[in-house]
């Protein structure tokens, strides 16, 4: 899942996005063009005029494109590295597969959807649970299974459209699943926080202050900056072990391959990992829709290919020791700030990520981040994931005066937060899996019965709530 770092939401266009015809009308009909590599120079390659944008099939001069690509690396860096730090996966390996996955995504979407694929927070809880029972191999097997399921959903979306998905997962369902995934992680955040409370508190306070004291890119990098400040605090307090960094330098030198690990497959993990794909689908659809609004191009025809690409990238990552991937909201923020949507910049970012992954000392330094720092950052991140679910409810005006919606969310959230478990047919279903199943079964079951019995008062539970707020209940901003 993209880390919620305050990326600006694109303003909706006054008219529907135009059909995207760049693959036939604007790009050369060559092998490179079909892969999305046939970029045209935008204007003089040096500036973007007011009200203009650099389209995905265009680029600025290469020095400027490289600079923007570096910004994308900085934007994705903090979130991409936090996942392996929390889960225990090798950071360099995760970075390697994020670069490979991004290239795969750009190729499969023919360069029509600018996106960086980084580590998804949605995998943290199932990876942690799988690691405790089956070790790294079992966790990687779960990542592969989730990626394969995501790929199959992408195939269905490509051929059938997104209507069936929207019917299966209306905003009430999507918001509930995202919320329970975030709040299910609360005990893990507390465990790390309490191992070094002072360092964790400094990290947490730094993230809070940076997010409100700085604008633009610094504000969006509040989590990364907070982790750096927390790390320096941990160094001063003697909480950092530098032995692995010295060992990496002595054993591997400056340049070396990331460490790879093969997956192991256990059917009992299916119920733990498969619910994650619902979050990944929502993230991919949201990303494509956002880019569509920002560029003025209708990208619905490549929606399925985007989901398939993310699924393939996740399978590839899990097959070699990396975490599952997803499209990143942080990089949407960079595009919104620069007005440059060129996929050339994402190729640059992917190459940068690959090069960094071949520096063993760099990976060891990242892996040395102590528990207190992780606890401080996780307190913010996990809460933000949960609140993203609440945001989905609010933005779509979910009507919680309707007992169907209220009961569905209430049951699912308690199951997810309390981490209920249930074993059936030799498969253990944990809080996230049970919460997801409860969300789908309770909502669709109650809605069907209510509509059949006519107890909804003629109002379908999925209808938004447009009831005006009474003046006496309105806030200070009206």
Tab-separated table of C-alpha atoms in Angstrom, residues 1-477:
chain	number	residue	atom	x	y	z
A	1	UNK	CA	0.000	0.000	0.000
A	2	UNK	CA	1.169	3.504	-0.755
A	3	UNK	CA	2.347	5.220	2.423
A	4	UNK	CA	-0.019	8.032	3.400
A	5	UNK	CA	2.356	10.988	3.463
A	6	UNK	CA	-0.036	13.727	2.470
A	7	UNK	CA	0.279	13.528	-1.288
A	8	UNK	CA	-1.995	16.116	-2.891
A	9	UNK	CA	-5.250	14.870	-4.312
A	10	UNK	CA	-5.612	15.803	-7.981
A	11	UNK	CA	-8.401	18.235	-8.679
A	12	UNK	CA	-11.219	16.654	-10.653
A	13	UNK	CA	-11.537	17.766	-14.226
A	14	UNK	CA	-14.586	19.705	-15.306
A	15	UNK	CA	-15.138	17.157	-18.063
A	16	UNK	CA	-14.546	13.463	-18.525
A	17	UNK	CA	-10.984	12.509	-19.478
A	18	UNK	CA	-10.359	12.102	-23.177
A	19	UNK	CA	-9.697	8.635	-24.557
A	20	UNK	CA	-6.017	7.738	-24.434
A	21	UNK	CA	-4.801	7.278	-28.003
A	22	UNK	CA	-1.082	7.662	-27.399
A	23	UNK	CA	-0.318	4.075	-28.392
A	24	UNK	CA	-1.644	4.586	-31.905
A	25	UNK	CA	-1.537	8.270	-32.719
A	26	UNK	CA	1.439	9.672	-30.833
A	27	UNK	CA	4.006	6.920	-30.457
A	28	UNK	CA	6.003	5.466	-33.360
A	29	UNK	CA	4.802	2.059	-34.508
A	30	UNK	CA	8.047	0.375	-33.523
A	31	UNK	CA	9.038	-2.238	-30.975
A	32	UNK	CA	10.304	0.504	-28.631
A	33	UNK	CA	7.130	2.484	-29.169
A	34	UNK	CA	4.906	-0.489	-28.306
A	35	UNK	CA	6.877	-0.873	-25.059
A	36	UNK	CA	6.301	2.780	-24.220
A	37	UNK	CA	9.906	3.816	-24.905
A	38	UNK	CA	9.279	6.126	-27.852
A	39	UNK	CA	9.209	9.417	-25.931
A	40	UNK	CA	8.918	12.714	-27.782
A	41	UNK	CA	10.706	15.815	-26.523
A	42	UNK	CA	8.282	18.184	-24.801
A	43	UNK	CA	8.723	21.656	-26.268
A	44	UNK	CA	12.346	22.701	-25.984
A	45	UNK	CA	12.925	20.062	-23.302
A	46	UNK	CA	13.743	22.654	-20.676
A	47	UNK	CA	10.516	24.097	-19.301
A	48	UNK	CA	6.822	23.329	-18.808
A	49	UNK	CA	4.545	26.223	-19.708
A	50	UNK	CA	1.862	27.353	-17.270
A	51	UNK	CA	-1.200	25.142	-17.552
A	52	UNK	CA	0.726	22.548	-19.569
A	53	UNK	CA	1.928	19.064	-18.575
A	54	UNK	CA	4.554	16.639	-19.810
A	55	UNK	CA	2.542	13.619	-20.933
A	56	UNK	CA	3.565	9.997	-20.289
A	57	UNK	CA	4.778	9.609	-23.883
A	58	UNK	CA	6.895	12.799	-23.664
A	59	UNK	CA	10.045	13.755	-21.781
A	60	UNK	CA	12.166	16.755	-20.925
A	61	UNK	CA	15.895	16.833	-21.666
A	62	UNK	CA	17.723	13.851	-20.196
A	63	UNK	CA	19.509	15.813	-17.450
A	64	UNK	CA	16.140	17.170	-16.267
A	65	UNK	CA	14.500	13.763	-16.633
A	66	UNK	CA	17.252	12.193	-14.530
A	67	UNK	CA	16.757	14.860	-11.863
A	68	UNK	CA	13.010	14.182	-11.713
A	69	UNK	CA	13.674	10.446	-11.615
A	70	UNK	CA	15.920	11.013	-8.586
A	71	UNK	CA	13.038	12.854	-6.895
A	72	UNK	CA	10.855	9.793	-7.432
A	73	UNK	CA	13.498	7.644	-5.723
A	74	UNK	CA	13.548	9.978	-2.718
A	75	UNK	CA	9.736	10.008	-2.583
A	76	UNK	CA	9.390	6.218	-2.544
A	77	UNK	CA	12.445	5.506	-0.427
A	78	UNK	CA	11.093	5.841	3.100
A	79	UNK	CA	7.986	3.725	2.606
A	80	UNK	CA	9.688	1.083	0.466
A	81	UNK	CA	12.375	0.497	3.101
A	82	UNK	CA	10.094	0.544	6.134
A	83	UNK	CA	8.335	-2.655	5.045
A	84	UNK	CA	11.459	-4.866	4.992
A	85	UNK	CA	12.705	-3.249	8.192
A	86	UNK	CA	9.491	-4.155	9.989
A	87	UNK	CA	9.072	-7.605	8.441
A	88	UNK	CA	12.738	-8.638	8.601
A	89	UNK	CA	13.182	-9.058	4.841
A	90	UNK	CA	16.544	-7.917	3.341
A	91	UNK	CA	16.200	-4.227	2.390
A	92	UNK	CA	18.481	-4.484	-0.660
A	93	UNK	CA	16.473	-7.394	-2.032
A	94	UNK	CA	13.210	-5.519	-1.586
A	95	UNK	CA	14.689	-2.477	-3.333
A	96	UNK	CA	15.948	-4.672	-6.180
A	97	UNK	CA	12.507	-6.142	-6.817
A	98	UNK	CA	10.814	-2.749	-6.548
A	99	UNK	CA	13.027	-1.559	-9.416
A	100	UNK	CA	12.418	-4.717	-11.453
A	101	UNK	CA	8.690	-4.559	-10.717
A	102	UNK	CA	8.497	-0.934	-11.839
A	103	UNK	CA	10.159	-1.781	-15.163
A	104	UNK	CA	7.771	-4.717	-15.622
A	105	UNK	CA	4.794	-2.443	-14.881
A	106	UNK	CA	5.936	0.175	-17.405
A	107	UNK	CA	6.438	-2.460	-20.102
A	108	UNK	CA	3.103	-4.240	-19.563
A	109	UNK	CA	1.149	-0.979	-19.562
A	110	UNK	CA	3.062	0.164	-22.674
A	111	UNK	CA	4.207	3.307	-20.884
A	112	UNK	CA	0.690	4.705	-20.566
A	113	UNK	CA	0.496	4.699	-16.731
A	114	UNK	CA	3.367	6.474	-14.910
A	115	UNK	CA	3.870	4.637	-11.633
A	116	UNK	CA	6.497	3.353	-9.208
A	117	UNK	CA	5.917	-0.030	-7.566
A	118	UNK	CA	7.146	-0.027	-3.985
A	119	UNK	CA	6.602	-2.194	-0.916
A	120	UNK	CA	2.975	-2.512	0.153
A	121	UNK	CA	2.104	-1.984	3.823
A	122	UNK	CA	-0.849	-4.330	3.362
A	123	UNK	CA	1.571	-7.279	3.478
A	124	UNK	CA	3.094	-6.409	6.872
A	125	UNK	CA	0.558	-8.211	9.053
A	126	UNK	CA	0.330	-11.472	7.061
A	127	UNK	CA	4.113	-11.587	6.589
A	128	UNK	CA	4.646	-11.151	10.322
A	129	UNK	CA	2.190	-13.925	11.138
A	130	UNK	CA	3.629	-16.269	8.502
A	131	UNK	CA	7.215	-15.608	9.610
A	132	UNK	CA	6.397	-16.721	13.144
A	133	UNK	CA	4.947	-20.026	11.967
A	134	UNK	CA	6.836	-20.959	8.789
A	135	UNK	CA	9.808	-18.589	8.611
A	136	UNK	CA	10.854	-16.404	5.642
A	137	UNK	CA	10.167	-19.105	3.053
A	138	UNK	CA	6.558	-19.511	4.129
A	139	UNK	CA	6.013	-15.741	4.164
A	140	UNK	CA	7.422	-15.469	0.630
A	141	UNK	CA	5.120	-18.268	-0.501
A	142	UNK	CA	2.183	-16.269	0.796
A	143	UNK	CA	3.371	-13.208	-1.144
A	144	UNK	CA	3.561	-15.296	-4.334
A	145	UNK	CA	0.029	-16.663	-3.809
A	146	UNK	CA	-1.339	-13.158	-3.269
A	147	UNK	CA	0.419	-11.906	-6.417
A	148	UNK	CA	-0.967	-14.772	-8.489
A	149	UNK	CA	-4.498	-14.063	-7.262
A	150	UNK	CA	-4.035	-10.354	-8.027
A	151	UNK	CA	-2.895	-11.207	-11.559
A	152	UNK	CA	-6.024	-13.300	-12.153
A	153	UNK	CA	-8.227	-10.434	-10.979
A	154	UNK	CA	-6.377	-8.168	-13.406
A	155	UNK	CA	-7.209	-10.586	-16.237
A	156	UNK	CA	-10.895	-10.464	-15.292
A	157	UNK	CA	-10.855	-6.661	-15.095
A	158	UNK	CA	-9.173	-6.423	-18.490
A	159	UNK	CA	-11.889	-8.506	-20.148
A	160	UNK	CA	-14.951	-7.714	-18.017
A	161	UNK	CA	-14.286	-4.167	-16.790
A	162	UNK	CA	-14.457	-2.909	-13.189
A	163	UNK	CA	-18.226	-2.984	-12.706
A	164	UNK	CA	-18.242	-6.391	-10.990
A	165	UNK	CA	-15.487	-5.258	-8.620
A	166	UNK	CA	-17.388	-2.140	-7.646
A	167	UNK	CA	-20.468	-4.263	-6.967
A	168	UNK	CA	-18.464	-6.702	-4.839
A	169	UNK	CA	-16.554	-3.998	-2.965
A	170	UNK	CA	-18.552	-0.770	-2.577
A	171	UNK	CA	-16.953	1.999	-0.474
A	172	UNK	CA	-18.294	0.564	2.809
A	173	UNK	CA	-16.548	-2.755	2.143
A	174	UNK	CA	-13.306	-1.274	0.784
A	175	UNK	CA	-13.000	1.247	3.609
A	176	UNK	CA	-13.634	-1.400	6.260
A	177	UNK	CA	-11.002	-3.771	4.887
A	178	UNK	CA	-8.364	-1.029	4.630
A	179	UNK	CA	-9.172	0.190	8.150
A	180	UNK	CA	-9.003	-3.218	9.817
A	181	UNK	CA	-5.663	-4.006	8.136
A	182	UNK	CA	-4.133	-0.865	9.620
A	183	UNK	CA	-5.604	-1.215	13.100
A	184	UNK	CA	-4.777	-4.941	13.241
A	185	UNK	CA	-1.100	-3.880	13.303
A	186	UNK	CA	-1.429	-1.776	16.462
A	187	UNK	CA	0.065	-4.408	18.837
A	188	UNK	CA	3.178	-4.724	16.629
A	189	UNK	CA	3.707	-0.962	16.762
A	190	UNK	CA	3.387	-0.957	20.548
A	191	UNK	CA	5.856	-3.839	20.951
A	192	UNK	CA	8.589	-1.979	19.060
A	193	UNK	CA	7.750	1.346	20.718
A	194	UNK	CA	8.166	-0.042	24.229
A	195	UNK	CA	11.611	-1.514	23.479
A	196	UNK	CA	13.064	2.022	23.354
A	197	UNK	CA	10.365	4.546	24.367
A	198	UNK	CA	12.601	7.643	24.297
A	199	UNK	CA	13.899	6.990	20.776
A	200	UNK	CA	10.417	6.029	19.613
A	201	UNK	CA	8.936	9.225	21.027
A	202	UNK	CA	11.617	11.375	19.346
A	203	UNK	CA	10.906	9.622	16.036
A	204	UNK	CA	7.155	10.089	16.390
A	205	UNK	CA	7.464	13.759	17.389
A	206	UNK	CA	9.850	14.439	14.475
A	207	UNK	CA	7.404	12.974	11.968
A	208	UNK	CA	4.576	15.077	13.379
A	209	UNK	CA	6.581	18.322	13.373
A	210	UNK	CA	8.108	17.876	9.905
A	211	UNK	CA	4.701	17.130	8.394
A	212	UNK	CA	3.294	20.484	9.582
A	213	UNK	CA	6.367	22.744	9.490
A	214	UNK	CA	7.478	22.118	5.902
A	215	UNK	CA	5.791	22.249	2.542
A	216	UNK	CA	6.263	20.473	-0.788
A	217	UNK	CA	8.686	17.552	-0.933
A	218	UNK	CA	9.992	17.927	2.642
A	219	UNK	CA	6.500	17.672	4.080
A	220	UNK	CA	5.789	14.562	2.002
A	221	UNK	CA	9.018	13.001	3.261
A	222	UNK	CA	8.109	13.504	6.919
A	223	UNK	CA	8.304	9.780	7.699
A	224	UNK	CA	11.731	9.387	6.093
A	225	UNK	CA	13.071	12.494	7.846
A	226	UNK	CA	11.585	11.361	11.149
A	227	UNK	CA	13.284	7.969	10.779
A	228	UNK	CA	16.638	9.683	10.096
A	229	UNK	CA	16.259	11.868	13.203
A	230	UNK	CA	15.211	8.846	15.238
A	231	UNK	CA	18.202	6.875	13.935
A	232	UNK	CA	20.614	9.633	14.971
A	233	UNK	CA	18.960	9.664	18.397
A	234	UNK	CA	19.410	5.900	18.649
A	235	UNK	CA	23.088	6.258	17.718
A	236	UNK	CA	23.585	8.843	20.475
A	237	UNK	CA	21.866	6.511	22.964
A	238	UNK	CA	23.992	3.512	21.925
A	239	UNK	CA	21.070	1.527	20.505
A	240	UNK	CA	22.514	0.861	17.028
A	241	UNK	CA	24.631	-2.205	16.279
A	242	UNK	CA	27.191	-1.307	13.596
A	243	UNK	CA	28.690	-4.818	13.436
A	244	UNK	CA	26.547	-5.923	10.439
A	245	UNK	CA	27.629	-2.816	8.501
A	246	UNK	CA	31.311	-3.603	9.095
A	247	UNK	CA	30.694	-7.236	8.193
A	248	UNK	CA	29.015	-6.261	4.917
A	249	UNK	CA	31.982	-4.067	3.990
A	250	UNK	CA	34.552	-6.728	4.906
A	251	UNK	CA	32.725	-9.651	3.285
A	252	UNK	CA	31.077	-8.082	0.234
A	253	UNK	CA	32.962	-4.850	-0.418
A	254	UNK	CA	31.358	-1.895	-2.153
A	255	UNK	CA	29.378	-3.810	-4.775
A	256	UNK	CA	27.578	-7.119	-4.395
A	257	UNK	CA	24.393	-8.977	-5.275
A	258	UNK	CA	21.338	-8.724	-3.011
A	259	UNK	CA	20.579	-11.873	-1.013
A	260	UNK	CA	17.832	-13.987	-2.557
A	261	UNK	CA	15.541	-16.513	-0.883
A	262	UNK	CA	13.162	-19.076	-2.370
A	263	UNK	CA	9.529	-19.375	-1.252
A	264	UNK	CA	7.771	-22.278	0.417
A	265	UNK	CA	4.077	-22.895	-0.064
A	266	UNK	CA	1.603	-23.752	2.696
A	267	UNK	CA	-2.126	-23.874	1.980
A	268	UNK	CA	-2.870	-22.726	5.515
A	269	UNK	CA	-1.556	-19.267	4.585
A	270	UNK	CA	-4.080	-18.674	1.804
A	271	UNK	CA	-6.641	-17.171	4.172
A	272	UNK	CA	-3.972	-14.882	5.591
A	273	UNK	CA	-2.624	-13.420	2.341
A	274	UNK	CA	-5.444	-13.470	-0.207
A	275	UNK	CA	-7.491	-10.706	1.532
A	276	UNK	CA	-4.563	-8.373	0.883
A	277	UNK	CA	-5.364	-8.389	-2.838
A	278	UNK	CA	-8.589	-6.488	-2.173
A	279	UNK	CA	-6.489	-3.608	-0.860
A	280	UNK	CA	-4.053	-3.845	-3.779
A	281	UNK	CA	-6.904	-3.781	-6.291
A	282	UNK	CA	-8.346	-0.663	-4.652
A	283	UNK	CA	-4.908	0.994	-4.663
A	284	UNK	CA	-4.284	0.212	-8.330
A	285	UNK	CA	-7.701	1.443	-9.428
A	286	UNK	CA	-7.271	4.612	-7.377
A	287	UNK	CA	-3.822	5.221	-8.858
A	288	UNK	CA	-4.975	4.799	-12.464
A	289	UNK	CA	-7.998	7.036	-11.848
A	290	UNK	CA	-5.796	9.720	-10.284
A	291	UNK	CA	-3.344	9.699	-13.178
A	292	UNK	CA	-6.279	9.795	-15.580
A	293	UNK	CA	-7.613	12.973	-13.937
A	294	UNK	CA	-4.179	14.594	-13.826
A	295	UNK	CA	-3.333	13.906	-17.474
A	296	UNK	CA	-6.831	14.284	-18.920
A	297	UNK	CA	-6.634	10.842	-20.546
A	298	UNK	CA	-9.096	7.998	-20.017
A	299	UNK	CA	-6.919	5.105	-18.857
A	300	UNK	CA	-9.724	2.647	-18.074
A	301	UNK	CA	-8.732	0.430	-21.044
A	302	UNK	CA	-5.406	-0.358	-19.331
A	303	UNK	CA	-6.826	-0.794	-15.818
A	304	UNK	CA	-6.661	-4.575	-16.023
A	305	UNK	CA	-3.134	-4.516	-17.391
A	306	UNK	CA	-2.021	-2.332	-14.484
A	307	UNK	CA	-3.455	-4.809	-11.965
A	308	UNK	CA	-1.927	-7.740	-13.851
A	309	UNK	CA	1.463	-6.005	-13.849
A	310	UNK	CA	1.321	-5.424	-10.098
A	311	UNK	CA	0.369	-9.072	-9.617
A	312	UNK	CA	3.282	-10.274	-11.743
A	313	UNK	CA	5.689	-7.937	-9.934
A	314	UNK	CA	4.490	-9.299	-6.568
A	315	UNK	CA	4.937	-12.903	-7.758
A	316	UNK	CA	8.447	-12.077	-8.952
A	317	UNK	CA	9.344	-10.365	-5.669
A	318	UNK	CA	8.019	-13.211	-3.536
A	319	UNK	CA	9.903	-15.727	-5.679
A	320	UNK	CA	13.244	-14.137	-4.834
A	321	UNK	CA	12.974	-12.709	-1.332
A	322	UNK	CA	11.214	-9.353	-1.739
A	323	UNK	CA	7.959	-8.015	-0.353
A	324	UNK	CA	4.726	-7.558	-2.292
A	325	UNK	CA	4.431	-4.383	-4.363
A	326	UNK	CA	1.840	-1.730	-5.062
A	327	UNK	CA	1.536	1.575	-6.909
A	328	UNK	CA	2.790	4.500	-4.827
A	329	UNK	CA	0.837	7.628	-3.904
A	330	UNK	CA	4.052	9.442	-2.921
A	331	UNK	CA	5.098	9.529	-6.554
A	332	UNK	CA	1.734	10.984	-7.562
A	333	UNK	CA	2.707	13.878	-5.298
A	334	UNK	CA	5.940	14.384	-7.232
A	335	UNK	CA	4.022	14.402	-10.526
A	336	UNK	CA	1.477	16.870	-9.180
A	337	UNK	CA	4.273	19.191	-8.049
A	338	UNK	CA	6.368	18.993	-11.231
A	339	UNK	CA	3.580	18.552	-13.835
A	340	UNK	CA	5.828	15.904	-15.388
A	341	UNK	CA	4.045	12.585	-16.007
A	342	UNK	CA	6.731	11.172	-18.284
A	343	UNK	CA	7.342	7.447	-17.866
A	344	UNK	CA	10.965	8.143	-18.778
A	345	UNK	CA	11.432	9.554	-15.268
A	346	UNK	CA	10.122	6.271	-13.815
A	347	UNK	CA	12.589	4.277	-15.885
A	348	UNK	CA	15.310	6.457	-14.368
A	349	UNK	CA	13.925	5.855	-10.847
A	350	UNK	CA	13.827	2.095	-11.432
A	351	UNK	CA	17.440	2.059	-12.638
A	352	UNK	CA	18.501	4.118	-9.595
A	353	UNK	CA	16.769	1.600	-7.311
A	354	UNK	CA	18.534	-1.312	-8.998
A	355	UNK	CA	21.936	0.363	-8.657
A	356	UNK	CA	21.392	1.072	-4.938
A	357	UNK	CA	20.383	-2.541	-4.369
A	358	UNK	CA	23.888	-3.638	-5.437
A	359	UNK	CA	25.513	-1.750	-2.534
A	360	UNK	CA	25.648	-4.247	0.381
A	361	UNK	CA	26.808	-1.639	2.910
A	362	UNK	CA	23.831	0.517	2.033
A	363	UNK	CA	21.427	-2.355	2.676
A	364	UNK	CA	23.158	-3.258	5.947
A	365	UNK	CA	22.953	0.346	7.131
A	366	UNK	CA	19.226	0.433	6.456
A	367	UNK	CA	18.754	-2.907	8.223
A	368	UNK	CA	20.494	-1.516	11.328
A	369	UNK	CA	17.561	0.775	12.162
A	370	UNK	CA	16.633	-0.209	15.754
A	371	UNK	CA	13.251	-1.210	17.158
A	372	UNK	CA	12.559	2.130	18.855
A	373	UNK	CA	12.743	3.995	15.553
A	374	UNK	CA	10.491	1.444	13.892
A	375	UNK	CA	8.016	1.700	16.756
A	376	UNK	CA	7.767	5.465	16.457
A	377	UNK	CA	7.306	5.365	12.689
A	378	UNK	CA	4.896	2.423	12.821
A	379	UNK	CA	2.663	4.244	15.308
A	380	UNK	CA	2.017	6.838	12.613
A	381	UNK	CA	2.005	4.532	9.608
A	382	UNK	CA	-0.315	1.859	10.947
A	383	UNK	CA	-2.724	4.465	12.226
A	384	UNK	CA	-2.659	6.208	8.857
A	385	UNK	CA	-3.469	2.969	7.053
A	386	UNK	CA	-6.461	2.525	9.323
A	387	UNK	CA	-7.569	6.118	8.821
A	388	UNK	CA	-7.318	5.741	5.045
A	389	UNK	CA	-10.205	3.327	5.397
A	390	UNK	CA	-12.157	5.938	7.337
A	391	UNK	CA	-11.295	8.454	4.619
A	392	UNK	CA	-12.854	6.149	2.025
A	393	UNK	CA	-16.055	6.137	4.077
A	394	UNK	CA	-16.073	9.916	4.406
A	395	UNK	CA	-15.250	10.713	0.779
A	396	UNK	CA	-17.987	8.387	-0.441
A	397	UNK	CA	-20.473	9.559	2.203
A	398	UNK	CA	-21.194	6.077	3.545
A	399	UNK	CA	-24.500	6.178	5.433
A	400	UNK	CA	-23.861	4.788	8.917
A	401	UNK	CA	-27.407	5.529	9.992
A	402	UNK	CA	-28.260	2.468	7.913
A	403	UNK	CA	-27.991	-0.610	10.179
A	404	UNK	CA	-26.549	-2.712	7.343
A	405	UNK	CA	-23.503	-0.461	6.998
A	406	UNK	CA	-23.108	0.129	10.732
A	407	UNK	CA	-23.343	-3.558	11.667
A	408	UNK	CA	-20.979	-4.651	8.917
A	409	UNK	CA	-18.246	-2.213	9.924
A	410	UNK	CA	-18.742	-2.861	13.649
A	411	UNK	CA	-18.344	-6.637	13.392
A	412	UNK	CA	-15.404	-6.530	10.965
A	413	UNK	CA	-13.449	-3.905	12.900
A	414	UNK	CA	-13.654	-5.780	16.210
A	415	UNK	CA	-12.602	-9.038	14.532
A	416	UNK	CA	-9.646	-7.301	12.888
A	417	UNK	CA	-8.469	-5.238	15.867
A	418	UNK	CA	-8.831	-8.061	18.406
A	419	UNK	CA	-7.184	-10.444	15.906
A	420	UNK	CA	-9.754	-13.230	16.140
A	421	UNK	CA	-8.549	-16.592	14.822
A	422	UNK	CA	-10.470	-19.571	13.494
A	423	UNK	CA	-9.205	-22.923	12.245
A	424	UNK	CA	-11.152	-24.925	9.672
A	425	UNK	CA	-10.039	-27.822	7.468
A	426	UNK	CA	-6.478	-27.426	8.719
A	427	UNK	CA	-6.299	-23.749	7.667
A	428	UNK	CA	-6.041	-20.995	10.277
A	429	UNK	CA	-7.792	-17.735	9.457
A	430	UNK	CA	-6.467	-14.739	11.403
A	431	UNK	CA	-7.961	-11.308	12.145
A	432	UNK	CA	-7.472	-9.742	8.718
A	433	UNK	CA	-8.771	-12.766	6.818
A	434	UNK	CA	-11.749	-13.196	9.158
A	435	UNK	CA	-12.463	-9.474	9.141
A	436	UNK	CA	-12.425	-9.389	5.339
A	437	UNK	CA	-14.704	-12.426	5.104
A	438	UNK	CA	-17.044	-10.940	7.700
A	439	UNK	CA	-17.194	-7.664	5.796
A	440	UNK	CA	-18.205	-9.335	2.545
A	441	UNK	CA	-20.596	-11.896	4.034
A	442	UNK	CA	-22.318	-9.619	6.536
A	443	UNK	CA	-22.740	-6.709	4.126
A	444	UNK	CA	-24.013	-8.631	1.117
A	445	UNK	CA	-26.066	-10.995	3.290
A	446	UNK	CA	-27.739	-8.222	5.288
A	447	UNK	CA	-28.224	-6.024	2.219
A	448	UNK	CA	-29.846	-8.843	0.266
A	449	UNK	CA	-32.201	-9.753	3.093
A	450	UNK	CA	-33.056	-6.124	3.843
A	451	UNK	CA	-33.890	-5.367	0.212
A	452	UNK	CA	-35.927	-8.581	-0.032
A	453	UNK	CA	-37.909	-7.793	3.121
A	454	UNK	CA	-38.204	-4.103	2.335
A	455	UNK	CA	-36.788	-3.063	5.711
A	456	UNK	CA	-34.411	-0.468	4.249
A	457	UNK	CA	-37.143	2.145	3.838
A	458	UNK	CA	-36.602	2.119	0.095
A	459	UNK	CA	-32.962	3.196	0.456
A	460	UNK	CA	-30.192	0.894	-0.740
A	461	UNK	CA	-27.342	0.771	1.846
A	462	UNK	CA	-24.775	1.543	-0.868
A	463	UNK	CA	-26.413	4.904	-1.628
A	464	UNK	CA	-24.360	7.902	-0.369
A	465	UNK	CA	-25.713	9.931	2.526
A	466	UNK	CA	-26.563	13.422	1.289
A	467	UNK	CA	-28.433	14.460	4.425
A	468	UNK	CA	-27.402	18.051	5.217
A	469	UNK	CA	-25.672	18.630	8.551
A	470	UNK	CA	-27.820	20.792	10.874
A	471	UNK	CA	-26.279	24.183	11.561
A	472	UNK	CA	-26.034	23.543	15.293
A	473	UNK	CA	-23.946	20.416	14.542
A	474	UNK	CA	-21.585	22.038	12.070
A	475	UNK	CA	-17.986	22.741	13.012
A	476	UNK	CA	-16.133	26.067	13.243
A	477	UNK	CA	-15.399	25.948	9.503
